PDB file of C-alpha atoms in Angstrom:
ATOM      1  CA  MET A 975      26.810  10.294  21.620  1.00 72.00           C
ATOM      2  CA  ARG A 976      25.617  12.074  18.514  1.00 84.00           C
ATOM      3  CA  ILE A 977      22.902  10.291  16.452  1.00 87.00           C
ATOM      4  CA  GLU A 978      22.911  11.701  12.941  1.00 90.00           C
ATOM      5  CA  LYS A 979      20.141  11.484  10.311  1.00 91.00           C
ATOM      6  CA  CYS A 980      20.519   9.785   7.047  1.00 95.00           C
ATOM      7  CA  TYR A 981      20.514  12.489   4.348  1.00 94.00           C
ATOM      8  CA  PHE A 982      18.475  10.413   1.852  1.00 95.00           C
ATOM      9  CA  CYS A 983      15.881   8.445   3.957  1.00 94.00           C
ATOM     10  CA  SER A 984      15.952  10.368   7.367  1.00 90.00           C
ATOM     11  CA  LYS A 985      16.622   7.241   9.514  1.00 93.00           C
ATOM     12  CA  SER A 986      18.757   7.495  12.511  1.00 92.00           C
ATOM     13  CA  VAL A 987      22.496   6.715  11.896  1.00 93.00           C
ATOM     14  CA  TYR A 988      24.317   5.632  15.054  1.00 93.00           C
ATOM     15  CA  PRO A 989      27.976   6.146  15.716  1.00 92.00           C
ATOM     16  CA  GLY A 990      30.150   3.622  13.787  1.00 93.00           C
ATOM     17  CA  HIS A 991      27.285   2.935  11.326  1.00 94.00           C
ATOM     18  CA  GLY A 992      26.664   3.873   7.905  1.00 95.00           C
ATOM     19  CA  SER A 993      28.994   5.913   5.581  1.00 95.00           C
ATOM     20  CA  ALA A 994      29.599   9.574   4.847  1.00 95.00           C
ATOM     21  CA  PHE A 995      30.287  11.546   1.713  1.00 95.00           C
ATOM     22  CA  VAL A 996      32.260  14.813   1.942  1.00 96.00           C
ATOM     23  CA  ARG A 997      31.819  17.190  -1.026  1.00 94.00           C
ATOM     24  CA  ASN A 998      34.381  19.578  -2.320  1.00 95.00           C
ATOM     25  CA  ASP A 999      32.766  22.405  -0.381  1.00 95.00           C
ATOM     26  CA  ALA A1000      33.175  20.374   2.947  1.00 94.00           C
ATOM     27  CA  LYS A1001      29.394  19.588   3.183  1.00 95.00           C
ATOM     28  CA  VAL A1002      28.967  16.104   4.827  1.00 94.00           C
ATOM     29  CA  PHE A1003      26.234  13.881   3.812  1.00 95.00           C
ATOM     30  CA  ARG A1004      25.636  10.891   6.053  1.00 95.00           C
ATOM     31  CA  PHE A1005      23.875   7.530   4.765  1.00 97.00           C
ATOM     32  CA  CYS A1006      22.565   4.747   6.840  1.00 96.00           C
ATOM     33  CA  THR A1007      22.976   2.153   4.022  1.00 95.00           C
ATOM     34  CA  SER A1008      24.528   1.665   0.626  1.00 96.00           C
ATOM     35  CA  LYS A1009      21.022   1.817  -0.863  1.00 96.00           C
ATOM     36  CA  CYS A1010      20.726   5.477   0.208  1.00 96.00           C
ATOM     37  CA  ARG A1011      24.259   6.307  -0.826  1.00 96.00           C
ATOM     38  CA  LYS A1012      23.625   4.789  -4.330  1.00 96.00           C
ATOM     39  CA  ASN A1013      20.277   6.596  -4.774  1.00 96.00           C
ATOM     40  CA  PHE A1014      22.016   9.835  -3.766  1.00 96.00           C
ATOM     41  CA  ASN A1015      24.763   9.172  -6.319  1.00 95.00           C
ATOM     42  CA  MET A1016      22.120   8.635  -9.020  1.00 96.00           C
ATOM     43  CA  LYS A1017      20.899  12.039  -8.094  1.00 95.00           C
ATOM     44  CA  ARG A1018      17.360  10.884  -7.237  1.00 95.00           C
ATOM     45  CA  ASN A1019      14.985  13.175  -5.324  1.00 95.00           C
ATOM     46  CA  PRO A1020      14.031  11.617  -1.882  1.00 94.00           C
ATOM     47  CA  ARG A1021      10.663  13.209  -2.257  1.00 93.00           C
ATOM     48  CA  LYS A1022       9.847  11.148  -5.289  1.00 94.00           C
ATOM     49  CA  VAL A1023      11.211   7.822  -3.902  1.00 94.00           C
ATOM     50  CA  ARG A1024       8.338   6.157  -2.170  1.00 93.00           C
ATOM     51  CA  TRP A1025      10.154   4.541   0.751  1.00 93.00           C
ATOM     52  CA  THR A1026      11.740   7.642   2.214  1.00 93.00           C
ATOM     53  CA  LYS A1027      10.418   9.857   4.989  1.00 90.00           C
ATOM     54  CA  ALA A1028      10.565  12.887   2.762  1.00 89.00           C
ATOM     55  CA  PHE A1029       8.016  11.162   0.390  1.00 91.00           C
ATOM     56  CA  ARG A1030       5.736  10.165   3.159  1.00 87.00           C
ATOM     57  CA  LYS A1031       5.645  13.644   4.472  1.00 86.00           C
ATOM     58  CA  ALA A1032       5.059  15.241   1.064  1.00 87.00           C
ATOM     59  CA  ALA A1033       2.255  12.758   0.215  1.00 86.00           C
ATOM     60  CA  GLY A1034       0.497  13.505   3.577  1.00 82.00           C
ATOM     61  CA  LYS A1035       1.226  10.035   5.002  1.00 82.00           C
ATOM     62  CA  GLU A1036       3.289  11.141   7.852  1.00 77.00           C
ATOM     63  CA  MET A1037       2.793  13.859  10.408  1.00 71.00           C
ATOM     64  CA  THR A1038       4.617  17.058   9.441  1.00 67.00           C
ATOM     65  CA  ILE A1039       3.409  19.780  11.886  1.00 68.00           C
ATOM     66  CA  ASP A1040       3.982  18.504  15.389  1.00 70.00           C
ATOM     67  CA  SER A1041       5.982  20.102  18.276  1.00 69.00           C
ATOM     68  CA  THR A1042       7.378  16.688  19.325  1.00 66.00           C
ATOM     69  CA  ILE A1043       9.117  16.381  15.959  1.00 65.00           C
ATOM     70  CA  GLU A1044      11.127  19.559  16.749  1.00 68.00           C
ATOM     71  CA  PHE A1045      12.931  17.804  19.562  1.00 68.00           C
ATOM     72  CA  GLU A1046      14.615  15.535  17.055  1.00 64.00           C
ATOM     73  CA  LYS A1047      16.055  18.542  15.251  1.00 64.00           C
ATOM     74  CA  ARG A1048      17.861  19.855  18.240  1.00 65.00           C
ATOM     75  CA  ARG A1049      21.488  19.304  18.075  1.00 62.00           C
ATOM     76  CA  ASN A1050      23.685  18.080  20.869  1.00 67.00           C
ATOM     77  CA  VAL A1051      25.472  20.900  22.684  1.00 74.00           C
ATOM     78  CA  PRO A1052      28.014  19.837  25.273  1.00 77.00           C
ATOM     79  CA  VAL A1053      26.680  20.556  28.695  1.00 79.00           C
ATOM     80  CA  ARG A1054      28.363  19.907  32.030  1.00 85.00           C
ATOM     81  CA  TYR A1055      27.054  16.722  33.833  1.00 86.00           C
ATOM     82  CA  ASP A1056      24.430  17.165  36.313  1.00 88.00           C
ATOM     83  CA  ARG A1057      22.618  14.179  37.747  1.00 92.00           C
ATOM     84  CA  GLU A1058      19.304  15.947  38.319  1.00 91.00           C
ATOM     85  CA  LEU A1059      19.419  17.493  34.843  1.00 89.00           C
ATOM     86  CA  VAL A1060      19.926  13.913  33.341  1.00 89.00           C
ATOM     87  CA  GLN A1061      17.029  12.430  35.464  1.00 92.00           C
ATOM     88  CA  THR A1062      14.725  15.239  34.263  1.00 92.00           C
ATOM     89  CA  THR A1063      15.783  14.831  30.660  1.00 88.00           C
ATOM     90  CA  VAL A1064      15.124  11.123  30.718  1.00 90.00           C
ATOM     91  CA  LYS A1065      11.675  11.714  32.117  1.00 93.00           C
ATOM     92  CA  ALA A1066      11.007  14.417  29.491  1.00 89.00           C
ATOM     93  CA  MET A1067      12.169  12.154  26.767  1.00 87.00           C
ATOM     94  CA  LYS A1068       9.809   9.354  27.857  1.00 92.00           C
ATOM     95  CA  ARG A1069       6.924  11.766  28.226  1.00 91.00           C
ATOM     96  CA  ILE A1070       7.621  13.236  24.695  1.00 86.00           C
ATOM     97  CA  ALA A1071       7.878   9.859  23.180  1.00 88.00           C
ATOM     98  CA  ASP A1072       4.520   8.842  24.688  1.00 92.00           C
ATOM     99  CA  ILE A1073       2.853  12.099  23.549  1.00 89.00           C
ATOM    100  CA  LYS A1074       4.387  11.625  20.108  1.00 87.00           C
ATOM    101  CA  GLN A1075       3.095   8.040  19.930  1.00 90.00           C
ATOM    102  CA  ARG A1076      -0.472   9.009  20.914  1.00 92.00           C
ATOM    103  CA  ARG A1077      -0.505  11.919  18.331  1.00 89.00           C
ATOM    104  CA  GLU A1078       0.683   9.648  15.582  1.00 88.00           C
ATOM    105  CA  HIS A1079      -1.959   7.021  16.494  1.00 92.00           C
ATOM    106  CA  ALA A1080      -4.704   9.714  16.378  1.00 90.00           C
ATOM    107  CA  PHE A1081      -3.257  11.032  12.876  1.00 88.00           C
ATOM    108  CA  TRP A1082      -3.371   7.357  11.701  1.00 90.00           C
ATOM    109  CA  LYS A1083      -6.932   6.885  12.875  1.00 91.00           C
ATOM    110  CA  THR A1084      -8.161  10.009  11.057  1.00 90.00           C
ATOM    111  CA  ARG A1085      -6.336   8.889   7.898  1.00 89.00           C
ATOM    112  CA  MET A1086      -7.862   5.431   7.978  1.00 91.00           C
ATOM    113  CA  ALA A1087     -11.334   6.857   8.665  1.00 91.00           C
ATOM    114  CA  ALA A1088     -11.030   9.088   5.571  1.00 88.00           C
ATOM    115  CA  SER A1089      -9.855   6.137   3.416  1.00 89.00           C
ATOM    116  CA  ARG A1090     -12.614   4.071   4.754  1.00 91.00           C
ATOM    117  CA  GLU A1091     -15.121   6.748   3.807  1.00 91.00           C
ATOM    118  CA  LYS A1092     -13.705   6.829   0.252  1.00 90.00           C
ATOM    119  CA  LEU A1093     -13.892   3.096   0.085  1.00 90.00           C
ATOM    120  CA  ARG A1094     -17.525   3.011   1.194  1.00 91.00           C
ATOM    121  CA  ALA A1095     -18.490   5.821  -1.403  1.00 90.00           C
ATOM    122  CA  HIS A1096     -16.692   3.837  -4.056  1.00 90.00           C
ATOM    123  CA  ARG A1097     -18.576   0.623  -3.209  1.00 91.00           C
ATOM    124  CA  LYS A1098     -21.918   2.422  -3.052  1.00 89.00           C
ATOM    125  CA  LYS A1099     -21.276   3.907  -6.592  1.00 88.00           C
ATOM    126  CA  LYS A1100     -20.227   0.582  -7.914  1.00 87.00           C
ATOM    127  CA  LEU A1101     -23.383  -1.162  -6.459  1.00 85.00           C
ATOM    128  CA  ALA A1102     -25.689   1.547  -7.814  1.00 84.00           C
ATOM    129  CA  ALA A1103     -24.033   1.154 -11.285  1.00 82.00           C
ATOM    130  CA  LYS A1104     -24.617  -2.547 -11.056  1.00 79.00           C
ATOM    131  CA  VAL A1105     -28.192  -2.356 -10.142  1.00 76.00           C
ATOM    132  CA  ALA A1106     -28.843   0.128 -12.782  1.00 73.00           C
ATOM    133  CA  SER A1107     -27.283  -2.044 -15.375  1.00 71.00           C
ATOM    134  CA  VAL A1108     -29.415  -5.182 -14.537  1.00 64.00           C
ATOM    135  CA  LYS A1109     -33.072  -4.750 -15.408  1.00 65.00           C
ATOM    136  CA  LEU A1110     -35.487  -7.532 -14.626  1.00 65.00           C
ATOM    137  CA  VAL A1111     -37.978  -8.342 -17.398  1.00 67.00           C
ATOM    138  CA  GLU A1112     -40.911 -10.620 -16.892  1.00 68.00           C
ATOM    139  CA  PRO A1113     -41.165 -13.324 -19.528  1.00 68.00           C
ATOM    140  CA  ILE A1114     -44.071 -12.997 -21.982  1.00 66.00           C
ATOM    141  CA  ALA A1115     -46.682 -15.687 -21.575  1.00 60.00           C
ATOM    142  CA  VAL A1116     -46.885 -18.014 -24.640  1.00 55.00           C
ATOM    143  CA  GLN A1117     -50.216 -19.515 -25.363  1.00 58.00           C
ATOM    144  CA  SER A1118     -50.451 -23.312 -25.318  1.00 63.00           C
ATOM    145  CA  SER A1119     -52.150 -23.674 -28.697  1.00 64.00           C
ATOM    146  CA  GLU A1120     -49.113 -21.988 -30.445  1.00 64.00           C
ATOM    147  CA  THR A1121     -46.725 -24.308 -28.795  1.00 63.00           C
ATOM    148  CA  GLU A1122     -48.657 -27.367 -29.972  1.00 63.00           C
ATOM    149  CA  LYS A1123     -48.557 -26.165 -33.629  1.00 64.00           C
ATOM    150  CA  ILE A1124     -44.707 -25.682 -33.383  1.00 63.00           C
ATOM    151  CA  ARG A1125     -44.395 -29.276 -31.913  1.00 63.00           C
ATOM    152  CA  GLU A1126     -46.330 -30.607 -34.820  1.00 65.00           C
ATOM    153  CA  LYS A1127     -44.353 -28.982 -37.366  1.00 63.00           C
ATOM    154  CA  ILE A1128     -41.057 -30.113 -35.892  1.00 62.00           C
ATOM    155  CA  LYS A1129     -40.997 -33.841 -36.334  1.00 60.00           C
ATOM    156  CA  VAL A1130     -37.752 -35.593 -36.548  1.00 61.00           C
ATOM    157  CA  SER A1131     -37.507 -39.058 -38.047  1.00 62.00           C
ATOM    158  CA  THR A1132     -35.404 -41.511 -36.027  1.00 61.00           C
ATOM    159  CA  LYS A1133     -33.117 -44.121 -37.488  1.00 57.00           C
ATOM    160  CA  THR A1134     -34.214 -47.664 -36.920  1.00 54.00           C
ATOM    161  CA  ARG A1135     -30.870 -49.038 -36.839  1.00 54.00           C
ATOM    162  CA  SER A1136     -27.875 -47.850 -34.879  1.00 53.00           C
ATOM    163  CA  ALA A1137     -24.651 -46.702 -36.885  1.00 53.00           C
ATOM    164  CA  LEU A1138     -22.490 -48.684 -34.365  1.00 54.00           C
ATOM    165  CA  VAL A1139     -24.083 -52.124 -35.451  1.00 56.00           C
ATOM    166  CA  PRO A1140     -21.275 -54.264 -37.138  1.00 58.00           C
ATOM    167  CA  GLY A1141     -21.336 -54.649 -40.906  1.00 58.00           C
ATOM    168  CA  GLU A1142     -23.206 -51.415 -41.360  1.00 56.00           C
ATOM    169  CA  GLY A1143     -21.412 -48.263 -42.174  1.00 53.00           C
ATOM    170  CA  ARG A1144     -17.909 -47.635 -41.029  1.00 55.00           C
ATOM    171  CA  SER A1145     -16.471 -49.829 -38.379  1.00 54.00           C
ATOM    172  CA  MET A1146     -13.738 -49.069 -35.875  1.00 57.00           C
ATOM    173  CA  ALA A1147     -12.096 -52.568 -36.006  1.00 58.00           C
ATOM    174  CA  MET A1148      -9.322 -53.455 -38.475  1.00 59.00           C
ATOM    175  CA  GLU A1149     -10.202 -55.859 -41.155  1.00 59.00           C
ATOM    176  CA  ILE A1150      -7.816 -58.782 -41.586  1.00 64.00           C
ATOM    177  CA  ASP A1151      -7.575 -60.565 -45.089  1.00 55.00           C
TER     178      ASP A1151
END
């Protein structure tokens, strides 16, 4: 059973799945979904489309140099069946998958630590800018004699009658003749 890789997004394409495009020069392009096929037909570059594996590798989001990745690139060559060979191959595949998973986790941890440091530096910078922009100034003590003079000058006369008393000024009620 041969598991192909999608030409556009690099996902696994199992037998009986996906579609293939054969160019005039007999080069075969395999696609996992119509989404990949349509993007290929639109002549989009997989390294510029954010959801592809090629973009992730180019942007440093995915591991690029690792010996376990090389095992995926090996093509299936017909070999005479040998029970012991199959058992050792299955054991090796499990071990390689385990190693690959541990390495990917370590890679993810270092990536997250770097981004966390960037975030901390950004927050410190923002906080420093905020503290620098706010300056506390103590209020000036005003003498009590000055305030009394101001109060004496500002005297407001109050109306003796309210504007809402009926018969005085405008009323809200309708007048009937």
